[in-house]
mmCIF file of C-alpha atoms in Angstrom:
data_model
loop_
_atom_site.group_PDB
_atom_site.id
_atom_site.type_symbol
_atom_site.label_atom_id
_atom_site.label_comp_id
_atom_site.label_asym_id
_atom_site.label_seq_id
_atom_site.Cartn_x
_atom_site.Cartn_y
_atom_site.Cartn_z
ATOM 1 C CA UNK A 1 38.090 40.181 26.280
ATOM 2 C CA UNK A 2 36.900 37.778 28.942
ATOM 3 C CA UNK A 3 39.067 36.849 31.914
ATOM 4 C CA UNK A 4 38.965 35.718 35.521
ATOM 5 C CA UNK A 5 41.266 36.823 38.315
ATOM 6 C CA UNK A 6 41.271 34.941 41.568
ATOM 7 C CA UNK A 7 43.074 35.231 44.828
ATOM 8 C CA UNK A 8 46.513 33.727 44.825
ATOM 9 C CA UNK A 9 47.276 30.960 47.218
ATOM 10 C CA UNK A 10 48.181 28.856 48.862
ATOM 11 C CA UNK A 11 45.691 29.353 51.666
ATOM 12 C CA UNK A 12 46.108 27.448 54.925
ATOM 13 C CA UNK A 13 43.329 27.449 57.502
ATOM 14 C CA UNK A 14 42.550 25.633 60.695
ATOM 15 C CA UNK A 15 39.499 23.412 60.796
ATOM 16 C CA UNK A 16 36.250 25.354 61.426
ATOM 17 C CA UNK A 17 37.764 28.631 60.230
ATOM 18 C CA UNK A 18 35.907 30.949 57.846
ATOM 19 C CA UNK A 19 36.960 30.802 54.202
ATOM 20 C CA UNK A 20 36.871 33.484 51.529
ATOM 21 C CA UNK A 21 38.477 33.068 48.123
ATOM 22 C CA UNK A 22 38.161 36.190 46.016
ATOM 23 C CA UNK A 23 37.267 36.095 42.334
ATOM 24 C CA UNK A 24 36.680 38.985 39.955
ATOM 25 C CA UNK A 25 35.918 38.815 36.281
ATOM 26 C CA UNK A 26 35.961 40.811 33.077
ATOM 27 C CA UNK A 27 33.372 40.011 30.458
ATOM 28 C CA UNK A 28 32.018 41.565 27.307
ATOM 29 C CA UNK A 29 28.453 40.402 27.890
ATOM 30 C CA UNK A 30 26.452 38.646 30.596
ATOM 31 C CA UNK A 31 28.364 35.539 31.622
ATOM 32 C CA UNK A 32 27.500 32.683 33.915
ATOM 33 C CA UNK A 33 29.896 32.165 36.794
ATOM 34 C CA UNK A 34 31.179 28.941 38.286
ATOM 35 C CA UNK A 35 33.364 27.535 41.007
ATOM 36 C CA UNK A 36 35.040 24.227 40.256
ATOM 37 C CA UNK A 37 37.007 22.162 42.779
ATOM 38 C CA UNK A 38 39.858 19.768 42.126
ATOM 39 C CA UNK A 39 40.595 17.318 44.921
ATOM 40 C CA UNK A 40 44.035 15.681 45.016
ATOM 41 C CA UNK A 41 44.375 13.153 42.224
ATOM 42 C CA UNK A 42 40.933 13.864 40.783
ATOM 43 C CA UNK A 43 39.430 15.838 37.924
ATOM 44 C CA UNK A 44 37.614 19.148 38.165
ATOM 45 C CA UNK A 45 34.142 18.965 39.662
ATOM 46 C CA UNK A 46 31.485 21.617 39.555
ATOM 47 C CA UNK A 47 31.001 23.066 43.037
ATOM 48 C CA UNK A 48 28.399 25.743 42.350
ATOM 49 C CA UNK A 49 27.236 28.173 39.719
ATOM 50 C CA UNK A 50 25.170 31.319 39.185
ATOM 51 C CA UNK A 51 23.716 32.332 35.859
ATOM 52 C CA UNK A 52 22.624 35.926 36.427
ATOM 53 C CA UNK A 53 23.278 38.940 38.596
ATOM 54 C CA UNK A 54 22.362 38.616 42.281
ATOM 55 C CA UNK A 55 21.975 34.850 42.018
ATOM 56 C CA UNK A 56 23.574 32.882 44.843
ATOM 57 C CA UNK A 57 25.068 29.489 44.137
ATOM 58 C CA UNK A 58 25.482 27.102 47.038
ATOM 59 C CA UNK A 59 26.643 23.542 47.631
ATOM 60 C CA UNK A 60 28.267 21.590 50.466
ATOM 61 C CA UNK A 61 28.213 24.653 52.716
ATOM 62 C CA UNK A 62 29.969 26.827 50.116
ATOM 63 C CA UNK A 63 28.281 29.939 48.747
ATOM 64 C CA UNK A 64 29.027 32.574 46.134
ATOM 65 C CA UNK A 65 26.919 35.521 45.004
ATOM 66 C CA UNK A 66 27.070 36.959 41.484
ATOM 67 C CA UNK A 67 27.777 40.675 41.992
ATOM 68 C CA UNK A 68 27.510 42.580 38.730
ATOM 69 C CA UNK A 69 28.275 45.954 40.299
ATOM 70 C CA UNK A 70 31.641 44.752 41.586
ATOM 71 C CA UNK A 71 32.153 42.063 38.882
ATOM 72 C CA UNK A 72 32.849 39.543 41.620
ATOM 73 C CA UNK A 73 31.937 35.992 42.602
ATOM 74 C CA UNK A 74 33.728 35.385 45.882
ATOM 75 C CA UNK A 75 33.591 31.895 47.384
ATOM 76 C CA UNK A 76 32.767 31.593 51.090
ATOM 77 C CA UNK A 77 32.297 28.861 53.654
ATOM 78 C CA UNK A 78 31.539 29.444 57.291
ATOM 79 C CA UNK A 79 33.401 26.465 58.750
ATOM 80 C CA UNK A 80 35.937 24.546 56.677
ATOM 81 C CA UNK A 81 36.815 20.894 57.165
ATOM 82 C CA UNK A 82 39.987 18.958 56.446
ATOM 83 C CA UNK A 83 38.133 17.302 53.564
ATOM 84 C CA UNK A 84 37.777 20.709 51.865
ATOM 85 C CA UNK A 85 41.504 20.723 51.101
ATOM 86 C CA UNK A 86 41.682 21.086 47.323
ATOM 87 C CA UNK A 87 42.342 23.560 44.528
ATOM 88 C CA UNK A 88 39.440 25.887 43.736
ATOM 89 C CA UNK A 89 38.933 27.424 40.288
ATOM 90 C CA UNK A 90 36.684 30.330 39.463
ATOM 91 C CA UNK A 91 35.382 30.351 35.895
ATOM 92 C CA UNK A 92 33.101 32.286 33.645
ATOM 93 C CA UNK A 93 31.141 31.066 30.681
ATOM 94 C CA UNK A 94 29.861 33.213 27.857
ATOM 95 C CA UNK A 95 28.167 31.414 24.969
ATOM 96 C CA UNK A 96 29.447 28.234 26.632
ATOM 97 C CA UNK A 97 33.064 29.287 26.145
ATOM 98 C CA UNK A 98 34.799 28.859 29.479
ATOM 99 C CA UNK A 99 37.571 30.973 30.975
ATOM 100 C CA UNK A 100 39.247 29.774 34.160
ATOM 101 C CA UNK A 101 41.236 31.496 36.862
ATOM 102 C CA UNK A 102 44.624 30.160 37.891
ATOM 103 C CA UNK A 103 43.273 28.286 40.916
ATOM 104 C CA UNK A 104 43.656 28.741 44.660
ATOM 105 C CA UNK A 105 45.067 25.917 46.730
ATOM 106 C CA UNK A 106 43.411 25.443 50.103
ATOM 107 C CA UNK A 107 44.840 23.319 52.891
ATOM 108 C CA UNK A 108 42.808 22.809 56.052
ATOM 109 C CA UNK A 109 44.712 21.563 59.065
ATOM 110 C CA UNK A 110 43.111 19.778 62.026
ATOM 111 C CA UNK B 1 26.173 6.782 35.275
ATOM 112 C CA UNK B 2 29.711 6.829 33.945
ATOM 113 C CA UNK B 3 31.528 10.115 33.831
ATOM 114 C CA UNK B 4 34.046 11.395 31.327
ATOM 115 C CA UNK B 5 37.000 9.075 30.994
ATOM 116 C CA UNK B 6 40.416 9.750 29.515
ATOM 117 C CA UNK B 7 43.212 7.416 28.541
ATOM 118 C CA UNK B 8 46.007 7.063 29.229
ATOM 119 C CA UNK B 9 46.176 8.690 32.639
ATOM 120 C CA UNK B 10 49.889 9.288 32.163
ATOM 121 C CA UNK B 11 51.978 9.448 29.013
ATOM 122 C CA UNK B 12 55.728 9.904 28.875
ATOM 123 C CA UNK B 13 57.256 10.440 25.469
ATOM 124 C CA UNK B 14 60.405 11.753 23.883
ATOM 125 C CA UNK B 15 60.784 15.042 22.104
ATOM 126 C CA UNK B 16 59.765 14.731 18.462
ATOM 127 C CA UNK B 17 57.422 11.786 18.943
ATOM 128 C CA UNK B 18 53.723 11.605 18.070
ATOM 129 C CA UNK B 19 51.086 11.068 20.769
ATOM 130 C CA UNK B 20 47.360 10.438 20.863
ATOM 131 C CA UNK B 21 45.166 11.176 23.853
ATOM 132 C CA UNK B 22 41.670 9.736 24.069
ATOM 133 C CA UNK B 23 38.491 11.066 25.622
ATOM 134 C CA UNK B 24 35.232 9.199 26.208
ATOM 135 C CA UNK B 25 32.507 11.735 27.011
ATOM 136 C CA UNK B 26 29.334 11.134 28.947
ATOM 137 C CA UNK B 27 26.912 9.199 26.772
ATOM 138 C CA UNK B 28 24.530 11.488 24.931
ATOM 139 C CA UNK B 29 26.567 14.661 25.392
ATOM 140 C CA UNK B 30 26.867 16.420 22.056
ATOM 141 C CA UNK B 31 29.471 18.971 23.087
ATOM 142 C CA UNK B 32 33.081 18.048 23.823
ATOM 143 C CA UNK B 33 35.925 20.321 24.845
ATOM 144 C CA UNK B 34 39.693 19.880 25.185
ATOM 145 C CA UNK B 35 41.726 21.994 27.591
ATOM 146 C CA UNK B 36 45.378 22.126 28.587
ATOM 147 C CA UNK B 37 46.377 22.767 32.183
ATOM 148 C CA UNK B 38 49.946 23.700 32.938
ATOM 149 C CA UNK B 39 51.337 23.492 36.454
ATOM 150 C CA UNK B 40 49.885 26.198 38.675
ATOM 151 C CA UNK B 41 47.478 27.402 36.024
ATOM 152 C CA UNK B 42 43.829 27.014 35.234
ATOM 153 C CA UNK B 43 42.617 25.046 32.233
ATOM 154 C CA UNK B 44 43.134 26.778 28.888
ATOM 155 C CA UNK B 45 40.719 26.100 26.057
ATOM 156 C CA UNK B 46 42.026 24.222 23.029
ATOM 157 C CA UNK B 47 39.128 23.038 20.872
ATOM 158 C CA UNK B 48 35.368 22.523 20.983
ATOM 159 C CA UNK B 49 33.313 19.922 19.106
ATOM 160 C CA UNK B 50 29.607 20.118 18.490
ATOM 161 C CA UNK B 51 28.767 16.619 17.329
ATOM 162 C CA UNK B 52 31.380 15.440 14.849
ATOM 163 C CA UNK B 53 32.593 18.855 13.765
ATOM 164 C CA UNK B 54 35.206 21.104 15.339
ATOM 165 C CA UNK B 55 33.117 24.208 15.914
ATOM 166 C CA UNK B 56 35.929 26.225 17.455
ATOM 167 C CA UNK B 57 39.630 25.346 17.264
ATOM 168 C CA UNK B 58 40.886 28.815 18.112
ATOM 169 C CA UNK B 59 42.738 27.582 21.195
ATOM 170 C CA UNK B 60 45.026 25.127 19.429
ATOM 171 C CA UNK B 61 48.535 26.574 19.846
ATOM 172 C CA UNK B 62 49.875 25.561 16.427
ATOM 173 C CA UNK B 63 49.431 23.084 13.591
ATOM 174 C CA UNK B 64 51.145 20.281 15.504
ATOM 175 C CA UNK B 65 47.907 19.889 17.455
ATOM 176 C CA UNK B 66 44.862 18.276 15.897
ATOM 177 C CA UNK B 67 41.721 16.617 17.246
ATOM 178 C CA UNK B 68 38.989 14.456 15.770
ATOM 179 C CA UNK B 69 35.617 13.155 16.842
ATOM 180 C CA UNK B 70 34.540 11.039 13.865
ATOM 181 C CA UNK B 71 31.353 9.524 15.275
ATOM 182 C CA UNK B 72 30.312 12.306 17.600
ATOM 183 C CA UNK B 73 31.289 10.505 20.781
ATOM 184 C CA UNK B 74 34.927 9.530 21.452
ATOM 185 C CA UNK B 75 37.517 12.170 20.642
ATOM 186 C CA UNK B 76 41.255 11.904 20.086
ATOM 187 C CA UNK B 77 43.695 14.756 20.556
ATOM 188 C CA UNK B 78 46.791 14.254 18.413
ATOM 189 C CA UNK B 79 50.102 16.009 18.918
ATOM 190 C CA UNK B 80 52.837 15.704 16.318
ATOM 191 C CA UNK B 81 56.557 16.330 16.828
ATOM 192 C CA UNK B 82 56.090 16.836 20.557
ATOM 193 C CA UNK B 83 58.133 19.490 22.337
ATOM 194 C CA UNK B 84 59.063 19.799 26.011
ATOM 195 C CA UNK B 85 56.721 22.779 26.266
ATOM 196 C CA UNK B 86 53.788 20.492 25.451
ATOM 197 C CA UNK B 87 54.143 18.857 28.872
ATOM 198 C CA UNK B 88 50.916 19.502 30.770
ATOM 199 C CA UNK B 89 47.696 17.851 31.889
ATOM 200 C CA UNK B 90 45.243 17.574 29.006
ATOM 201 C CA UNK B 91 41.642 17.740 30.143
ATOM 202 C CA UNK B 92 38.521 16.722 28.316
ATOM 203 C CA UNK B 93 35.036 17.911 29.232
ATOM 204 C CA UNK B 94 31.605 17.208 27.817
ATOM 205 C CA UNK B 95 28.267 18.913 28.163
ATOM 206 C CA UNK B 96 24.749 18.023 27.074
ATOM 207 C CA UNK B 97 24.242 20.614 24.350
ATOM 208 C CA UNK B 98 27.100 23.081 24.167
ATOM 209 C CA UNK B 99 27.107 26.484 22.524
ATOM 210 C CA UNK B 100 24.164 25.776 20.277
ATOM 211 C CA UNK B 101 21.816 25.340 23.197
ATOM 212 C CA UNK B 102 21.205 28.978 23.960
ATOM 213 C CA UNK B 103 21.476 28.198 27.666
ATOM 214 C CA UNK B 104 24.329 27.735 30.063
ATOM 215 C CA UNK B 105 25.623 24.199 30.089
ATOM 216 C CA UNK B 106 27.637 22.664 32.881
ATOM 217 C CA UNK B 107 30.829 21.053 31.680
ATOM 218 C CA UNK B 108 31.774 17.698 33.175
ATOM 219 C CA UNK B 109 35.491 17.056 33.281
ATOM 220 C CA UNK B 110 37.510 13.884 32.981
ATOM 221 C CA UNK B 111 40.504 13.133 35.226
ATOM 222 C CA UNK B 112 42.971 14.271 32.595
ATOM 223 C CA UNK B 113 46.017 12.819 30.879
ATOM 224 C CA UNK B 114 49.359 13.958 32.241
ATOM 225 C CA UNK B 115 51.739 14.284 29.285
ATOM 226 C CA UNK B 116 55.460 14.506 29.933
ATOM 227 C CA UNK B 117 57.797 15.185 27.026
ATOM 228 C CA UNK B 118 61.420 14.376 27.833
#
């Protein structure tokens, strides 16, 4: 079946540090991959997505590349800010049925 | 334009009571999804509507849970005889076309309703 496994948190970084949140997936077909972000007190928001192998999604300085050979979609940002503190969810969609990871909490300290 | 809205934002009820949770999707979105998010977990799929019909209710945990979308816009999730284990954040999402589109749709989420069963 389909599933997503992401790096457990919480993650605490200093401002301007490099961020990686690992995400791997299991899928029966050819899914699309997403990162959603949930800021404190808010709903989930789409951060970026990739719909096929080798695609790179990017937004707000975050990037993730769809790696079919390693079944991964790791989230990266070169220099995090305090405002990036949130919970990040990796998700896959196959036939528009979504499967989410458990979320990784990120706290960025000044 | 307006996003997905959900009411109430918080609901506290007693074990055994009946609750209704409402979702207003983005205008024009034909697909609507309900998810349940327990503490420390990602959203878990409950039910999917394409228009007025429940196209996939395979995620509903048992027959105490039911959802309707009578006019193809607003949806109500209904929980009968609530149990303490039903406590969670219930999320609604909508997308332009859903599973019938043949393409990948982005789902737009509401802020959720936090249900607490005492």
